Short mmCIF file of N, CA and C in Angstrom, two decimals:
data_model
loop_
_atom_site.label_atom_id
_atom_site.label_comp_id
_atom_site.label_asym_id
_atom_site.label_seq_id
_atom_site.Cartn_x
_atom_site.Cartn_y
_atom_site.Cartn_z
N VAL A 505 161.81 187.01 -49.59
CA VAL A 505 162.01 187.79 -48.41
C VAL A 505 163.50 187.61 -48.01
N ARG A 506 164.13 188.70 -47.59
CA ARG A 506 165.60 188.58 -47.21
C ARG A 506 165.76 189.43 -45.99
N ILE A 507 166.43 188.80 -44.96
CA ILE A 507 166.71 189.54 -43.68
C ILE A 507 168.25 189.26 -43.48
N VAL A 508 168.96 190.33 -43.22
CA VAL A 508 170.47 190.20 -42.94
C VAL A 508 170.68 190.66 -41.49
N ARG A 509 171.28 189.85 -40.72
CA ARG A 509 171.73 190.23 -39.32
C ARG A 509 173.08 189.69 -39.07
N ARG A 510 174.00 190.67 -38.67
CA ARG A 510 175.43 190.34 -38.46
C ARG A 510 176.12 189.72 -39.60
N GLY A 511 175.76 190.20 -40.74
CA GLY A 511 176.35 189.72 -41.95
C GLY A 511 175.89 188.37 -42.45
N LYS A 512 174.95 187.71 -41.76
CA LYS A 512 174.39 186.45 -42.20
C LYS A 512 173.02 186.68 -42.80
N GLU A 513 172.85 186.07 -43.98
CA GLU A 513 171.56 186.36 -44.70
C GLU A 513 170.55 185.21 -44.44
N ASN A 514 169.34 185.54 -44.11
CA ASN A 514 168.31 184.61 -43.96
C ASN A 514 167.25 184.99 -44.99
N SER A 515 167.03 184.06 -46.00
CA SER A 515 166.06 184.35 -47.03
C SER A 515 165.16 183.20 -47.35
N ARG A 516 164.07 183.51 -47.97
CA ARG A 516 163.16 182.46 -48.36
C ARG A 516 162.23 182.98 -49.54
N TYR A 517 161.97 182.09 -50.51
CA TYR A 517 161.24 182.52 -51.68
C TYR A 517 159.77 182.03 -51.57
N PHE A 518 158.85 182.88 -51.87
CA PHE A 518 157.46 182.48 -51.73
C PHE A 518 156.83 182.62 -53.12
N SER A 519 156.70 181.56 -53.92
CA SER A 519 156.19 181.60 -55.24
C SER A 519 154.72 181.65 -55.25
N HIS A 520 154.08 182.33 -56.16
CA HIS A 520 152.65 182.40 -56.23
C HIS A 520 152.10 180.99 -56.60
N LYS A 521 152.74 180.27 -57.42
CA LYS A 521 152.28 179.00 -57.87
C LYS A 521 152.22 178.00 -56.68
N LEU A 522 153.32 178.00 -55.87
CA LEU A 522 153.40 177.03 -54.77
C LEU A 522 152.33 177.38 -53.70
N TRP A 523 152.07 178.66 -53.43
CA TRP A 523 151.14 179.02 -52.41
C TRP A 523 149.69 179.18 -52.94
N GLY A 524 149.45 179.01 -54.31
CA GLY A 524 148.17 179.05 -54.78
C GLY A 524 147.70 180.37 -55.37
N SER A 525 148.12 181.50 -54.81
CA SER A 525 147.70 182.77 -55.32
C SER A 525 148.73 183.84 -54.87
N LYS A 526 148.70 184.98 -55.48
CA LYS A 526 149.52 186.09 -55.13
C LYS A 526 149.21 186.61 -53.69
N PHE A 527 148.01 186.61 -53.35
CA PHE A 527 147.61 187.16 -52.02
C PHE A 527 148.13 186.14 -50.96
N LYS A 528 147.96 184.83 -51.18
CA LYS A 528 148.42 183.80 -50.20
C LYS A 528 149.98 183.86 -50.01
N SER A 529 150.68 184.02 -51.16
CA SER A 529 152.13 184.02 -50.98
C SER A 529 152.60 185.25 -50.28
N ILE A 530 152.03 186.36 -50.49
CA ILE A 530 152.37 187.61 -49.85
C ILE A 530 152.07 187.48 -48.33
N LYS A 531 150.91 187.00 -48.04
CA LYS A 531 150.49 186.76 -46.63
C LYS A 531 151.51 185.86 -45.89
N ALA A 532 151.97 184.75 -46.58
CA ALA A 532 152.86 183.83 -46.02
C ALA A 532 154.26 184.47 -45.82
N ALA A 533 154.66 185.29 -46.81
CA ALA A 533 155.93 185.96 -46.74
C ALA A 533 156.00 186.98 -45.57
N ILE A 534 154.88 187.66 -45.29
CA ILE A 534 154.82 188.63 -44.20
C ILE A 534 154.80 187.87 -42.91
N ALA A 535 154.15 186.77 -42.78
CA ALA A 535 154.09 185.92 -41.62
C ALA A 535 155.53 185.39 -41.27
N TRP A 536 156.19 184.93 -42.30
CA TRP A 536 157.62 184.38 -42.16
C TRP A 536 158.55 185.48 -41.65
N ARG A 537 158.37 186.60 -42.34
CA ARG A 537 159.25 187.77 -41.95
C ARG A 537 159.02 188.18 -40.47
N ASP A 538 157.76 188.31 -40.07
CA ASP A 538 157.46 188.66 -38.66
C ASP A 538 157.99 187.67 -37.71
N GLN A 539 157.93 186.35 -38.06
CA GLN A 539 158.40 185.37 -37.19
C GLN A 539 159.94 185.42 -37.15
N MET A 540 160.60 185.66 -38.16
CA MET A 540 162.12 185.75 -38.25
C MET A 540 162.58 186.93 -37.51
N LEU A 541 161.85 188.09 -37.56
CA LEU A 541 162.28 189.21 -36.88
C LEU A 541 162.15 189.09 -35.34
N ILE A 542 161.21 188.27 -34.87
CA ILE A 542 161.20 187.95 -33.45
C ILE A 542 162.32 187.02 -33.08
N VAL A 543 162.68 186.01 -33.90
CA VAL A 543 163.75 185.08 -33.55
C VAL A 543 165.10 185.81 -33.73
N LEU A 544 165.35 186.61 -34.64
CA LEU A 544 166.64 187.13 -34.90
C LEU A 544 166.86 188.38 -34.08
N LYS A 545 165.85 189.14 -33.85
CA LYS A 545 165.96 190.38 -33.00
C LYS A 545 166.92 191.35 -33.70
N GLY A 546 166.76 192.64 -33.31
CA GLY A 546 167.65 193.64 -33.80
C GLY A 546 168.86 193.77 -32.93
N SER A 547 169.79 194.48 -33.38
CA SER A 547 171.01 194.71 -32.54
C SER A 547 170.65 195.75 -31.46
N LYS A 548 171.20 195.55 -30.29
CA LYS A 548 171.00 196.44 -29.20
C LYS A 548 171.87 197.71 -29.26
N THR A 549 172.88 197.58 -29.97
CA THR A 549 173.86 198.72 -30.19
C THR A 549 173.53 199.41 -31.51
N ARG A 550 173.66 200.74 -31.56
CA ARG A 550 173.49 201.40 -32.80
C ARG A 550 174.82 201.46 -33.59
N PHE A 551 174.78 201.16 -34.90
CA PHE A 551 175.99 201.26 -35.63
C PHE A 551 176.27 202.54 -36.30
N LEU A 552 175.34 203.43 -36.19
CA LEU A 552 175.51 204.74 -36.87
C LEU A 552 176.49 205.51 -35.98
N LYS A 553 177.38 206.30 -36.62
CA LYS A 553 178.25 207.16 -35.90
C LYS A 553 177.55 208.49 -35.70
N PRO A 554 177.87 209.12 -34.56
CA PRO A 554 177.21 210.42 -34.38
C PRO A 554 177.73 211.41 -35.46
N PRO A 555 176.90 212.34 -35.80
CA PRO A 555 177.30 213.29 -36.90
C PRO A 555 178.56 214.12 -36.34
N LYS A 556 179.40 214.35 -37.35
CA LYS A 556 180.57 215.00 -37.06
C LYS A 556 180.29 216.57 -37.02
N ASN A 557 180.92 217.29 -36.16
CA ASN A 557 180.75 218.71 -36.07
C ASN A 557 181.25 219.40 -37.39
N LYS A 558 180.40 220.08 -37.98
CA LYS A 558 180.78 220.74 -39.31
C LYS A 558 181.43 222.09 -39.22
N THR A 559 181.56 222.69 -38.01
CA THR A 559 182.09 223.93 -37.80
C THR A 559 183.65 223.86 -37.74
N THR A 560 184.41 224.78 -38.27
CA THR A 560 185.82 224.77 -38.20
C THR A 560 186.31 225.61 -36.99
N THR A 561 185.37 226.34 -36.38
CA THR A 561 185.74 227.15 -35.12
C THR A 561 185.17 226.62 -33.87
N GLY A 562 184.20 225.73 -33.98
CA GLY A 562 183.50 225.36 -32.72
C GLY A 562 182.36 226.23 -32.33
N LEU A 563 182.08 227.29 -33.10
CA LEU A 563 180.97 228.17 -32.88
C LEU A 563 180.00 228.03 -34.03
N THR A 564 178.70 227.97 -33.64
CA THR A 564 177.74 227.89 -34.78
C THR A 564 177.57 229.22 -35.43
N GLY A 565 177.68 229.14 -36.72
CA GLY A 565 177.51 230.43 -37.54
C GLY A 565 178.81 231.16 -37.85
N VAL A 566 179.95 230.58 -37.38
CA VAL A 566 181.23 231.18 -37.67
C VAL A 566 182.17 230.10 -38.20
N SER A 567 182.77 230.37 -39.40
CA SER A 567 183.63 229.48 -40.01
C SER A 567 185.00 230.09 -40.35
N ARG A 568 186.03 229.31 -40.31
CA ARG A 568 187.39 229.73 -40.60
C ARG A 568 187.72 229.26 -41.93
N THR A 569 188.24 230.06 -42.88
CA THR A 569 188.62 229.66 -44.11
C THR A 569 189.98 230.36 -44.56
N ILE A 570 190.58 229.76 -45.44
CA ILE A 570 191.79 230.32 -46.05
C ILE A 570 191.48 230.64 -47.53
N LYS A 571 191.53 231.95 -47.88
CA LYS A 571 191.22 232.40 -49.20
C LYS A 571 192.62 232.62 -49.98
N PHE A 572 192.57 232.26 -51.23
CA PHE A 572 193.86 232.38 -51.94
C PHE A 572 193.65 233.47 -53.08
N ASP A 573 194.51 234.46 -53.14
CA ASP A 573 194.38 235.53 -54.16
C ASP A 573 195.36 235.15 -55.28
N ARG A 574 194.88 234.81 -56.44
CA ARG A 574 195.71 234.41 -57.53
C ARG A 574 196.67 235.52 -58.07
N ARG A 575 196.08 236.79 -58.02
CA ARG A 575 196.86 237.88 -58.55
C ARG A 575 198.11 238.17 -57.75
N LYS A 576 198.00 238.01 -56.43
CA LYS A 576 199.15 238.37 -55.54
C LYS A 576 199.83 237.10 -55.14
N ASP A 577 199.27 235.95 -55.47
CA ASP A 577 199.87 234.67 -55.03
C ASP A 577 200.07 234.52 -53.58
N LYS A 578 198.97 234.97 -52.84
CA LYS A 578 199.00 234.93 -51.34
C LYS A 578 197.80 234.28 -50.75
N SER A 579 197.94 233.66 -49.58
CA SER A 579 196.80 233.08 -48.92
C SER A 579 196.47 234.02 -47.71
N TYR A 580 195.06 234.19 -47.50
CA TYR A 580 194.63 235.03 -46.40
C TYR A 580 193.74 234.21 -45.52
N LEU A 581 193.97 234.43 -44.22
CA LEU A 581 193.01 233.74 -43.25
C LEU A 581 191.86 234.63 -43.03
N CYS A 582 190.70 234.07 -43.20
CA CYS A 582 189.41 234.72 -43.04
C CYS A 582 188.43 234.06 -42.10
N TYR A 583 187.56 234.80 -41.50
CA TYR A 583 186.44 234.25 -40.74
C TYR A 583 185.13 234.77 -41.33
N THR A 584 184.26 233.87 -41.52
CA THR A 584 182.95 234.22 -42.06
C THR A 584 181.83 233.98 -41.09
N VAL A 585 180.92 234.95 -40.95
CA VAL A 585 179.82 234.89 -40.03
C VAL A 585 178.57 234.76 -40.84
N PHE A 586 177.71 233.80 -40.45
CA PHE A 586 176.45 233.53 -41.13
C PHE A 586 175.32 233.79 -40.17
N TRP A 587 174.20 234.43 -40.63
CA TRP A 587 173.05 234.71 -39.90
C TRP A 587 171.86 234.81 -40.84
N VAL A 588 170.60 234.84 -40.26
CA VAL A 588 169.39 234.96 -41.00
C VAL A 588 168.69 236.26 -40.61
N SER A 589 168.38 237.10 -41.54
CA SER A 589 167.80 238.41 -41.30
C SER A 589 166.56 238.55 -42.21
N ASN A 590 165.38 238.69 -41.63
CA ASN A 590 164.18 238.81 -42.44
C ASN A 590 163.93 237.59 -43.35
N GLY A 591 164.28 236.44 -42.92
CA GLY A 591 164.11 235.21 -43.66
C GLY A 591 165.13 234.94 -44.76
N LYS A 592 166.13 235.81 -44.88
CA LYS A 592 167.21 235.63 -45.86
C LYS A 592 168.52 235.38 -45.23
N SER A 593 169.27 234.49 -45.79
CA SER A 593 170.61 234.14 -45.32
C SER A 593 171.55 235.30 -45.65
N LYS A 594 172.32 235.62 -44.64
CA LYS A 594 173.38 236.66 -44.83
C LYS A 594 174.69 236.14 -44.36
N ASN A 595 175.80 236.74 -44.90
CA ASN A 595 177.13 236.39 -44.39
C ASN A 595 178.00 237.57 -44.54
N LYS A 596 179.03 237.60 -43.69
CA LYS A 596 180.10 238.68 -43.75
C LYS A 596 181.43 237.99 -43.49
N THR A 597 182.41 238.34 -44.37
CA THR A 597 183.72 237.77 -44.28
C THR A 597 184.67 238.84 -43.75
N PHE A 598 185.50 238.40 -42.72
CA PHE A 598 186.48 239.30 -42.18
C PHE A 598 187.86 238.73 -42.47
N GLN A 599 188.79 239.42 -43.10
CA GLN A 599 190.13 239.04 -43.26
C GLN A 599 190.98 239.37 -42.01
N VAL A 600 191.63 238.32 -41.53
CA VAL A 600 192.42 238.46 -40.31
C VAL A 600 193.89 238.82 -40.65
N GLY A 601 194.45 238.18 -41.71
CA GLY A 601 195.73 238.54 -42.14
C GLY A 601 196.28 237.50 -43.06
N ASN A 602 197.52 237.58 -43.36
CA ASN A 602 198.25 236.54 -44.22
C ASN A 602 198.48 235.29 -43.44
N VAL A 603 198.40 234.19 -44.16
CA VAL A 603 198.51 232.86 -43.44
C VAL A 603 199.96 232.69 -42.97
N GLU A 604 200.95 233.26 -43.66
CA GLU A 604 202.33 233.05 -43.36
C GLU A 604 202.70 233.81 -42.07
N THR A 605 202.03 235.01 -41.86
CA THR A 605 202.51 235.85 -40.77
C THR A 605 201.79 235.60 -39.52
N ILE A 606 200.67 234.85 -39.50
CA ILE A 606 199.84 234.68 -38.35
C ILE A 606 200.37 233.28 -37.65
N SER A 607 200.54 233.52 -36.34
CA SER A 607 200.99 232.39 -35.48
C SER A 607 199.66 231.83 -34.83
N ALA A 608 199.90 230.76 -34.07
CA ALA A 608 198.70 230.17 -33.41
C ALA A 608 198.19 231.02 -32.36
N ASP A 609 199.10 231.79 -31.63
CA ASP A 609 198.63 232.68 -30.51
C ASP A 609 197.82 233.83 -31.04
N ASP A 610 198.36 234.35 -32.23
CA ASP A 610 197.59 235.50 -32.80
C ASP A 610 196.20 235.05 -33.23
N GLU A 611 196.13 233.83 -33.76
CA GLU A 611 194.82 233.32 -34.26
C GLU A 611 193.84 233.13 -33.06
N LEU A 612 194.32 232.65 -31.92
CA LEU A 612 193.49 232.50 -30.75
C LEU A 612 192.91 233.82 -30.25
N VAL A 613 193.72 234.85 -30.32
CA VAL A 613 193.28 236.19 -29.87
C VAL A 613 192.16 236.75 -30.83
N SER A 614 192.38 236.45 -32.09
CA SER A 614 191.39 236.97 -33.07
C SER A 614 190.00 236.20 -32.98
N VAL A 615 189.97 235.08 -32.41
CA VAL A 615 188.71 234.37 -32.33
C VAL A 615 187.99 234.90 -31.08
#
């Protein structure tokens, strides 16, 4: 049995031969684990970070992407809208303009 709290490992080995049988060693291991969990306690603070927002626009179902056209060697700013219709996922992409010609003010107006 092994328990790690705050980077410190607490472990103990329960051999079947020492305890007399497989059932007795498992029973002793569970009892030791339960006792150690009471003594060590869990952390009161959660270490998980909250999930990061996956949207690039701040709106659910709308994403901002830059598409590159290899033939013309140009980049285009596009917005894609995602929705569900009759149980099927749908999307529609709208091209706003060239990346080079769009300023931050123009981009805010288009959103």
